[in-house]
Amino acid sequence: MKTIHHPASKRGGAHHGWFKSKHTFSFADYYDPSRVGFGALKVINDDHVEGGHGFGSHSHKNMEIVTIPLSGTLIHEDNMGNKSTISAGDIQVMSAGTGITHSEMNASKDTPVKFLQIWIEPNKKNVKPRYQQVSIINLLNRNQFNQVLSPNVDDAGVCIHQNAWFHVGVFDAGMTKTYTLNDTSNGVYVFVISGSVVIDDHVLQPRDGLGITETDKFTMDVIASAQVLVMEVPVTH
């Protein structure tokens, strides 16, 4: 098993007053040649938008864009006619394909919204754009890796155009859990949302990331009650 540890303190970032973001991987004005994605996983942005603000209409193409709210509520609107709110407990995906235009606004005038936005390179280009949003609250069993994203439209959670799986879990201190890959040619990127865990002798704190390759499974020991996002993605093209 090979691992690469990305401490939260070493992330890049942006601060524009009402908008703050931390970038796990190179993004926009932040560039680190040692942090240019992890296989098909290209972006993990940890975003904070103040009340009454947001992103006006803008476009994306040929990217799978996953949004996971952590607190607060976003208003989404796009050129396919979708208008919705997404809050903690939801997951949203846009398959941008041939092109999608959308806006994201904080639904509150005074409460910040915090969310992860994750970009994954698709395995099919120029597909018809699509939008999907589901509540994952009923999928989240404590002390388990719970699937919230896959390549399969009939699976629990959302689906994307890539051989990728996401799992989310909330774990009590003292738990030990093993994750087994769906595809042994994939790698896994573990992102700790809160709490503390140990994987392969790496102690991971909030917002730390760990890339794992060349294995069919890994074991995680929970030091302090933790919320963890596991992203299994292709690492070779």
PDB file of C-alpha atoms in Angstrom:
ATOM      1  CA  MET A   1       0.000   0.000   0.000  1.00  0.00           C
ATOM      2  CA  LYS A   2       1.248   3.460  -0.916  1.00  0.00           C
ATOM      3  CA  THR A   3      -0.002   6.607   0.771  1.00  0.00           C
ATOM      4  CA  ILE A   4       0.355  10.361   0.394  1.00  0.00           C
ATOM      5  CA  HIS A   5      -0.611  12.627   3.294  1.00  0.00           C
ATOM      6  CA  HIS A   6      -1.999  16.112   2.623  1.00  0.00           C
ATOM      7  CA  PRO A   7      -2.284  18.053   5.917  1.00  0.00           C
ATOM      8  CA  ALA A   8      -5.043  20.647   6.063  1.00  0.00           C
ATOM      9  CA  SER A   9      -2.502  23.289   7.081  1.00  0.00           C
ATOM     10  CA  LYS A  10      -0.699  22.914   3.753  1.00  0.00           C
ATOM     11  CA  ARG A  11      -3.755  23.586   1.592  1.00  0.00           C
ATOM     12  CA  GLY A  12      -3.965  26.565  -0.736  1.00  0.00           C
ATOM     13  CA  GLY A  13      -6.813  28.995  -0.534  1.00  0.00           C
ATOM     14  CA  ALA A  14      -8.652  32.136  -1.466  1.00  0.00           C
ATOM     15  CA  HIS A  15     -10.209  34.882   0.649  1.00  0.00           C
ATOM     16  CA  HIS A  16     -12.534  37.379  -1.010  1.00  0.00           C
ATOM     17  CA  GLY A  17     -14.356  38.849   1.973  1.00  0.00           C
ATOM     18  CA  TRP A  18     -17.741  37.123   1.718  1.00  0.00           C
ATOM     19  CA  PHE A  19     -16.142  34.013   0.204  1.00  0.00           C
ATOM     20  CA  LYS A  20     -13.411  31.858   1.710  1.00  0.00           C
ATOM     21  CA  SER A  21     -12.102  28.616   0.266  1.00  0.00           C
ATOM     22  CA  LYS A  22      -9.409  26.078   1.046  1.00  0.00           C
ATOM     23  CA  HIS A  23      -8.076  23.998  -1.848  1.00  0.00           C
ATOM     24  CA  THR A  24      -6.762  20.474  -1.245  1.00  0.00           C
ATOM     25  CA  PHE A  25      -5.494  20.401  -4.840  1.00  0.00           C
ATOM     26  CA  SER A  26      -4.170  23.058  -7.214  1.00  0.00           C
ATOM     27  CA  PHE A  27      -7.046  25.320  -8.235  1.00  0.00           C
ATOM     28  CA  ALA A  28      -7.445  28.824  -9.692  1.00  0.00           C
ATOM     29  CA  ASP A  29      -4.524  30.978  -8.444  1.00  0.00           C
ATOM     30  CA  TYR A  30      -3.164  28.215  -6.183  1.00  0.00           C
ATOM     31  CA  TYR A  31      -0.673  25.872  -7.819  1.00  0.00           C
ATOM     32  CA  ASP A  32       1.470  23.228  -6.163  1.00  0.00           C
ATOM     33  CA  PRO A  33       3.066  20.683  -8.536  1.00  0.00           C
ATOM     34  CA  SER A  34       2.893  18.055  -5.777  1.00  0.00           C
ATOM     35  CA  ARG A  35      -0.863  18.598  -5.388  1.00  0.00           C
ATOM     36  CA  VAL A  36      -2.383  18.308  -8.853  1.00  0.00           C
ATOM     37  CA  GLY A  37      -5.343  16.075  -8.179  1.00  0.00           C
ATOM     38  CA  PHE A  38      -5.451  12.387  -7.339  1.00  0.00           C
ATOM     39  CA  GLY A  39      -6.173  10.397 -10.484  1.00  0.00           C
ATOM     40  CA  ALA A  40      -9.643  11.335 -11.750  1.00  0.00           C
ATOM     41  CA  LEU A  41     -10.244  13.396  -8.585  1.00  0.00           C
ATOM     42  CA  LYS A  42      -9.260  16.935  -9.581  1.00  0.00           C
ATOM     43  CA  VAL A  43     -10.714  19.341  -7.007  1.00  0.00           C
ATOM     44  CA  ILE A  44     -11.687  19.316  -3.332  1.00  0.00           C
ATOM     45  CA  ASN A  45     -12.687  22.837  -2.324  1.00  0.00           C
ATOM     46  CA  ASP A  46     -13.760  23.563   1.244  1.00  0.00           C
ATOM     47  CA  ASP A  47     -15.992  26.624   0.759  1.00  0.00           C
ATOM     48  CA  HIS A  48     -17.538  29.220   3.087  1.00  0.00           C
ATOM     49  CA  VAL A  49     -20.045  31.775   1.746  1.00  0.00           C
ATOM     50  CA  GLU A  50     -21.395  34.541   3.963  1.00  0.00           C
ATOM     51  CA  GLY A  51     -25.116  35.257   4.176  1.00  0.00           C
ATOM     52  CA  GLY A  52     -26.625  37.230   1.320  1.00  0.00           C
ATOM     53  CA  HIS A  53     -23.883  36.234  -1.138  1.00  0.00           C
ATOM     54  CA  GLY A  54     -23.108  33.584  -3.708  1.00  0.00           C
ATOM     55  CA  PHE A  55     -21.943  32.835  -7.202  1.00  0.00           C
ATOM     56  CA  GLY A  56     -23.853  34.266 -10.146  1.00  0.00           C
ATOM     57  CA  SER A  57     -24.418  32.399 -13.374  1.00  0.00           C
ATOM     58  CA  HIS A  58     -21.270  30.626 -14.612  1.00  0.00           C
ATOM     59  CA  SER A  59     -20.489  27.658 -16.842  1.00  0.00           C
ATOM     60  CA  HIS A  60     -18.767  24.272 -16.658  1.00  0.00           C
ATOM     61  CA  LYS A  61     -18.015  21.621 -19.280  1.00  0.00           C
ATOM     62  CA  ASN A  62     -16.943  17.952 -19.224  1.00  0.00           C
ATOM     63  CA  MET A  63     -16.662  17.600 -15.466  1.00  0.00           C
ATOM     64  CA  GLU A  64     -18.617  15.738 -12.781  1.00  0.00           C
ATOM     65  CA  ILE A  65     -19.255  18.320 -10.044  1.00  0.00           C
ATOM     66  CA  VAL A  66     -20.317  17.049  -6.627  1.00  0.00           C
ATOM     67  CA  THR A  67     -21.520  19.356  -3.846  1.00  0.00           C
ATOM     68  CA  ILE A  68     -21.855  18.215  -0.235  1.00  0.00           C
ATOM     69  CA  PRO A  69     -23.218  20.902   2.144  1.00  0.00           C
ATOM     70  CA  LEU A  70     -21.821  20.769   5.677  1.00  0.00           C
ATOM     71  CA  SER A  71     -23.967  23.507   7.232  1.00  0.00           C
ATOM     72  CA  GLY A  72     -26.451  26.076   5.979  1.00  0.00           C
ATOM     73  CA  THR A  73     -28.371  25.998   2.700  1.00  0.00           C
ATOM     74  CA  LEU A  74     -27.527  26.767  -0.926  1.00  0.00           C
ATOM     75  CA  ILE A  75     -29.970  27.814  -3.649  1.00  0.00           C
ATOM     76  CA  HIS A  76     -29.146  26.156  -6.969  1.00  0.00           C
ATOM     77  CA  GLU A  77     -30.498  27.299 -10.329  1.00  0.00           C
ATOM     78  CA  ASP A  78     -29.394  26.161 -13.797  1.00  0.00           C
ATOM     79  CA  ASN A  79     -30.168  26.475 -17.486  1.00  0.00           C
ATOM     80  CA  MET A  80     -31.868  23.057 -17.537  1.00  0.00           C
ATOM     81  CA  GLY A  81     -34.730  24.498 -15.503  1.00  0.00           C
ATOM     82  CA  ASN A  82     -33.669  23.131 -12.121  1.00  0.00           C
ATOM     83  CA  LYS A  83     -34.175  25.329  -9.067  1.00  0.00           C
ATOM     84  CA  SER A  84     -33.660  23.786  -5.663  1.00  0.00           C
ATOM     85  CA  THR A  85     -32.194  24.191  -2.196  1.00  0.00           C
ATOM     86  CA  ILE A  86     -29.488  21.897  -0.919  1.00  0.00           C
ATOM     87  CA  SER A  87     -28.635  21.576   2.767  1.00  0.00           C
ATOM     88  CA  ALA A  88     -26.544  19.438   5.097  1.00  0.00           C
ATOM     89  CA  GLY A  89     -27.760  15.868   4.606  1.00  0.00           C
ATOM     90  CA  ASP A  90     -28.029  16.285   0.822  1.00  0.00           C
ATOM     91  CA  ILE A  91     -25.653  15.476  -2.020  1.00  0.00           C
ATOM     92  CA  GLN A  92     -25.833  17.110  -5.435  1.00  0.00           C
ATOM     93  CA  VAL A  93     -24.140  16.210  -8.701  1.00  0.00           C
ATOM     94  CA  MET A  94     -23.980  17.948 -12.052  1.00  0.00           C
ATOM     95  CA  SER A  95     -22.659  16.118 -15.080  1.00  0.00           C
ATOM     96  CA  ALA A  96     -21.573  19.181 -17.040  1.00  0.00           C
ATOM     97  CA  GLY A  97     -20.933  17.305 -20.300  1.00  0.00           C
ATOM     98  CA  THR A  98     -21.443  19.534 -23.333  1.00  0.00           C
ATOM     99  CA  GLY A  99     -21.965  22.499 -21.020  1.00  0.00           C
ATOM    100  CA  ILE A 100     -24.064  23.638 -18.090  1.00  0.00           C
ATOM    101  CA  THR A 101     -24.681  27.114 -16.676  1.00  0.00           C
ATOM    102  CA  HIS A 102     -25.726  27.505 -13.052  1.00  0.00           C
ATOM    103  CA  SER A 103     -25.704  29.776 -10.021  1.00  0.00           C
ATOM    104  CA  GLU A 104     -25.187  29.010  -6.326  1.00  0.00           C
ATOM    105  CA  MET A 105     -26.421  31.442  -3.681  1.00  0.00           C
ATOM    106  CA  ASN A 106     -26.577  31.333   0.095  1.00  0.00           C
ATOM    107  CA  ALA A 107     -30.255  30.887   0.969  1.00  0.00           C
ATOM    108  CA  SER A 108     -29.801  32.888   4.190  1.00  0.00           C
ATOM    109  CA  LYS A 109     -29.190  36.612   4.512  1.00  0.00           C
ATOM    110  CA  ASP A 110     -27.164  36.259   7.706  1.00  0.00           C
ATOM    111  CA  THR A 111     -26.008  32.652   8.232  1.00  0.00           C
ATOM    112  CA  PRO A 112     -22.936  31.322   6.396  1.00  0.00           C
ATOM    113  CA  VAL A 113     -23.195  28.219   4.227  1.00  0.00           C
ATOM    114  CA  LYS A 114     -20.302  25.754   4.250  1.00  0.00           C
ATOM    115  CA  PHE A 115     -19.873  23.018   1.678  1.00  0.00           C
ATOM    116  CA  LEU A 116     -17.423  20.775  -0.127  1.00  0.00           C
ATOM    117  CA  GLN A 117     -17.279  21.063  -3.895  1.00  0.00           C
ATOM    118  CA  ILE A 118     -15.542  18.159  -5.601  1.00  0.00           C
ATOM    119  CA  TRP A 119     -14.669  17.798  -9.277  1.00  0.00           C
ATOM    120  CA  ILE A 120     -14.118  14.439 -10.954  1.00  0.00           C
ATOM    121  CA  GLU A 121     -12.942  13.957 -14.503  1.00  0.00           C
ATOM    122  CA  PRO A 122     -15.586  11.903 -16.393  1.00  0.00           C
ATOM    123  CA  ASN A 123     -14.952   8.761 -18.413  1.00  0.00           C
ATOM    124  CA  LYS A 124     -17.264  10.040 -21.152  1.00  0.00           C
ATOM    125  CA  LYS A 125     -16.952  13.461 -22.755  1.00  0.00           C
ATOM    126  CA  ASN A 126     -19.646  15.663 -24.244  1.00  0.00           C
ATOM    127  CA  VAL A 127     -22.524  13.796 -22.632  1.00  0.00           C
ATOM    128  CA  LYS A 128     -25.938  15.399 -22.283  1.00  0.00           C
ATOM    129  CA  PRO A 129     -25.814  17.526 -19.107  1.00  0.00           C
ATOM    130  CA  ARG A 130     -27.713  16.150 -16.128  1.00  0.00           C
ATOM    131  CA  TYR A 131     -28.576  17.183 -12.578  1.00  0.00           C
ATOM    132  CA  GLN A 132     -29.287  14.985  -9.571  1.00  0.00           C
ATOM    133  CA  GLN A 133     -29.856  15.723  -5.910  1.00  0.00           C
ATOM    134  CA  VAL A 134     -30.781  13.303  -3.130  1.00  0.00           C
ATOM    135  CA  SER A 135     -31.054  13.295   0.645  1.00  0.00           C
ATOM    136  CA  ILE A 136     -28.550  10.898   2.185  1.00  0.00           C
ATOM    137  CA  ILE A 137     -29.822  11.166   5.762  1.00  0.00           C
ATOM    138  CA  ASN A 138     -31.566   7.787   5.628  1.00  0.00           C
ATOM    139  CA  LEU A 139     -28.456   6.178   4.120  1.00  0.00           C
ATOM    140  CA  LEU A 140     -26.170   7.155   6.977  1.00  0.00           C
ATOM    141  CA  ASN A 141     -25.786   4.320   9.465  1.00  0.00           C
ATOM    142  CA  ARG A 142     -23.435   5.212  12.297  1.00  0.00           C
ATOM    143  CA  ASN A 143     -20.041   3.481  12.383  1.00  0.00           C
ATOM    144  CA  GLN A 144     -20.365   2.336   8.769  1.00  0.00           C
ATOM    145  CA  PHE A 145     -18.979   3.436   5.404  1.00  0.00           C
ATOM    146  CA  ASN A 146     -22.251   4.431   3.678  1.00  0.00           C
ATOM    147  CA  GLN A 147     -22.336   4.649  -0.119  1.00  0.00           C
ATOM    148  CA  VAL A 148     -23.626   7.988  -1.428  1.00  0.00           C
ATOM    149  CA  LEU A 149     -22.249   7.987  -5.004  1.00  0.00           C
ATOM    150  CA  SER A 150     -21.482   5.353  -7.630  1.00  0.00           C
ATOM    151  CA  PRO A 151     -21.370   4.767 -11.414  1.00  0.00           C
ATOM    152  CA  ASN A 152     -24.730   2.988 -11.294  1.00  0.00           C
ATOM    153  CA  VAL A 153     -28.035   4.804 -11.684  1.00  0.00           C
ATOM    154  CA  ASP A 154     -29.893   2.176  -9.635  1.00  0.00           C
ATOM    155  CA  ASP A 155     -27.582   2.426  -6.603  1.00  0.00           C
ATOM    156  CA  ALA A 156     -28.194   4.406  -3.443  1.00  0.00           C
ATOM    157  CA  GLY A 157     -27.133   8.036  -3.631  1.00  0.00           C
ATOM    158  CA  VAL A 158     -26.200   9.844  -6.841  1.00  0.00           C
ATOM    159  CA  CYS A 159     -24.430   8.522  -9.926  1.00  0.00           C
ATOM    160  CA  ILE A 160     -21.713   9.960 -12.153  1.00  0.00           C
ATOM    161  CA  HIS A 161     -19.972   9.193 -15.446  1.00  0.00           C
ATOM    162  CA  GLN A 162     -16.922   7.607 -13.837  1.00  0.00           C
ATOM    163  CA  ASN A 163     -15.887   4.345 -12.194  1.00  0.00           C
ATOM    164  CA  ALA A 164     -16.025   6.003  -8.771  1.00  0.00           C
ATOM    165  CA  TRP A 165     -17.667   5.445  -5.406  1.00  0.00           C
ATOM    166  CA  PHE A 166     -18.091   7.831  -2.463  1.00  0.00           C
ATOM    167  CA  HIS A 167     -18.818   6.700   1.077  1.00  0.00           C
ATOM    168  CA  VAL A 168     -19.595   8.874   4.111  1.00  0.00           C
ATOM    169  CA  GLY A 169     -19.476   7.768   7.707  1.00  0.00           C
ATOM    170  CA  VAL A 170     -19.768   9.093  11.253  1.00  0.00           C
ATOM    171  CA  PHE A 171     -17.674   6.991  13.617  1.00  0.00           C
ATOM    172  CA  ASP A 172     -17.378   6.794  17.386  1.00  0.00           C
ATOM    173  CA  ALA A 173     -14.000   6.992  19.093  1.00  0.00           C
ATOM    174  CA  GLY A 174     -12.424   3.575  19.487  1.00  0.00           C
ATOM    175  CA  MET A 175     -13.989   2.097  16.341  1.00  0.00           C
ATOM    176  CA  THR A 176     -11.903   0.187  13.803  1.00  0.00           C
ATOM    177  CA  LYS A 177     -13.331  -0.180  10.303  1.00  0.00           C
ATOM    178  CA  THR A 178     -12.018  -1.647   7.063  1.00  0.00           C
ATOM    179  CA  TYR A 179     -12.910  -0.284   3.625  1.00  0.00           C
ATOM    180  CA  THR A 180     -12.720  -2.709   0.688  1.00  0.00           C
ATOM    181  CA  LEU A 181     -12.391  -1.216  -2.787  1.00  0.00           C
ATOM    182  CA  ASN A 182     -15.077  -1.824  -5.391  1.00  0.00           C
ATOM    183  CA  ASP A 183     -12.408  -1.881  -8.110  1.00  0.00           C
ATOM    184  CA  THR A 184      -8.887  -2.943  -7.111  1.00  0.00           C
ATOM    185  CA  SER A 185      -7.380  -0.826  -9.927  1.00  0.00           C
ATOM    186  CA  ASN A 186      -8.743   2.308  -8.243  1.00  0.00           C
ATOM    187  CA  GLY A 187      -7.203   4.416  -5.527  1.00  0.00           C
ATOM    188  CA  VAL A 188      -8.911   5.940  -2.487  1.00  0.00           C
ATOM    189  CA  TYR A 189      -8.735   9.485  -1.169  1.00  0.00           C
ATOM    190  CA  VAL A 190      -9.836   9.840   2.452  1.00  0.00           C
ATOM    191  CA  PHE A 191     -10.915  13.318   3.602  1.00  0.00           C
ATOM    192  CA  VAL A 192     -11.536  13.853   7.305  1.00  0.00           C
ATOM    193  CA  ILE A 193     -14.380  16.333   7.780  1.00  0.00           C
ATOM    194  CA  SER A 194     -14.152  16.305  11.572  1.00  0.00           C
ATOM    195  CA  GLY A 195     -12.536  14.330  14.349  1.00  0.00           C
ATOM    196  CA  SER A 196      -9.364  12.270  14.112  1.00  0.00           C
ATOM    197  CA  VAL A 197      -8.455   8.888  12.639  1.00  0.00           C
ATOM    198  CA  VAL A 198      -5.351   6.802  11.966  1.00  0.00           C
ATOM    199  CA  ILE A 199      -4.705   5.019   8.661  1.00  0.00           C
ATOM    200  CA  ASP A 200      -1.392   3.278   7.927  1.00  0.00           C
ATOM    201  CA  ASP A 201       0.277   5.105  10.856  1.00  0.00           C
ATOM    202  CA  HIS A 202      -0.872   8.511   9.550  1.00  0.00           C
ATOM    203  CA  VAL A 203      -2.782  10.529  12.151  1.00  0.00           C
ATOM    204  CA  LEU A 204      -5.423  12.515  10.243  1.00  0.00           C
ATOM    205  CA  GLN A 205      -7.000  15.620  11.745  1.00  0.00           C
ATOM    206  CA  PRO A 206      -9.960  17.721  10.475  1.00  0.00           C
ATOM    207  CA  ARG A 207      -9.682  18.529   6.754  1.00  0.00           C
ATOM    208  CA  ASP A 208      -6.565  16.370   6.298  1.00  0.00           C
ATOM    209  CA  GLY A 209      -6.486  14.139   3.237  1.00  0.00           C
ATOM    210  CA  LEU A 210      -4.786  10.811   2.568  1.00  0.00           C
ATOM    211  CA  GLY A 211      -4.359   9.269  -0.880  1.00  0.00           C
ATOM    212  CA  ILE A 212      -4.126   5.475  -0.879  1.00  0.00           C
ATOM    213  CA  THR A 213      -3.046   3.313  -3.827  1.00  0.00           C
ATOM    214  CA  GLU A 214      -1.819  -0.203  -4.594  1.00  0.00           C
ATOM    215  CA  THR A 215      -4.141  -2.014  -2.214  1.00  0.00           C
ATOM    216  CA  ASP A 216      -7.575  -3.628  -2.227  1.00  0.00           C
ATOM    217  CA  LYS A 217      -8.511  -2.358   1.254  1.00  0.00           C
ATOM    218  CA  PHE A 218      -7.432  -0.209   4.174  1.00  0.00           C
ATOM    219  CA  THR A 219      -8.195  -0.123   7.891  1.00  0.00           C
ATOM    220  CA  MET A 220      -9.076   3.011   9.858  1.00  0.00           C
ATOM    221  CA  ASP A 221      -8.810   3.446  13.636  1.00  0.00           C
ATOM    222  CA  VAL A 222     -10.913   6.256  15.099  1.00  0.00           C
ATOM    223  CA  ILE A 223      -9.172   8.360  17.762  1.00  0.00           C
ATOM    224  CA  ALA A 224     -11.856  11.019  18.254  1.00  0.00           C
ATOM    225  CA  SER A 225     -15.450  10.839  16.999  1.00  0.00           C
ATOM    226  CA  ALA A 226     -15.088  11.512  13.292  1.00  0.00           C
ATOM    227  CA  GLN A 227     -16.965  12.270  10.086  1.00  0.00           C
ATOM    228  CA  VAL A 228     -15.085  10.875   7.105  1.00  0.00           C
ATOM    229  CA  LEU A 229     -15.545  11.060   3.330  1.00  0.00           C
ATOM    230  CA  VAL A 230     -13.989   8.233   1.291  1.00  0.00           C
ATOM    231  CA  MET A 231     -13.605   8.859  -2.451  1.00  0.00           C
ATOM    232  CA  GLU A 232     -12.652   5.827  -4.552  1.00  0.00           C
ATOM    233  CA  VAL A 233     -11.583   6.898  -8.057  1.00  0.00           C
ATOM    234  CA  PRO A 234      -9.517   5.695 -11.013  1.00  0.00           C
ATOM    235  CA  VAL A 235      -5.874   6.677 -10.584  1.00  0.00           C
ATOM    236  CA  THR A 236      -4.624   5.734 -14.052  1.00  0.00           C
ATOM    237  CA  HIS A 237      -5.982   6.683 -17.465  1.00  0.00           C
TER     238      HIS A 237
END
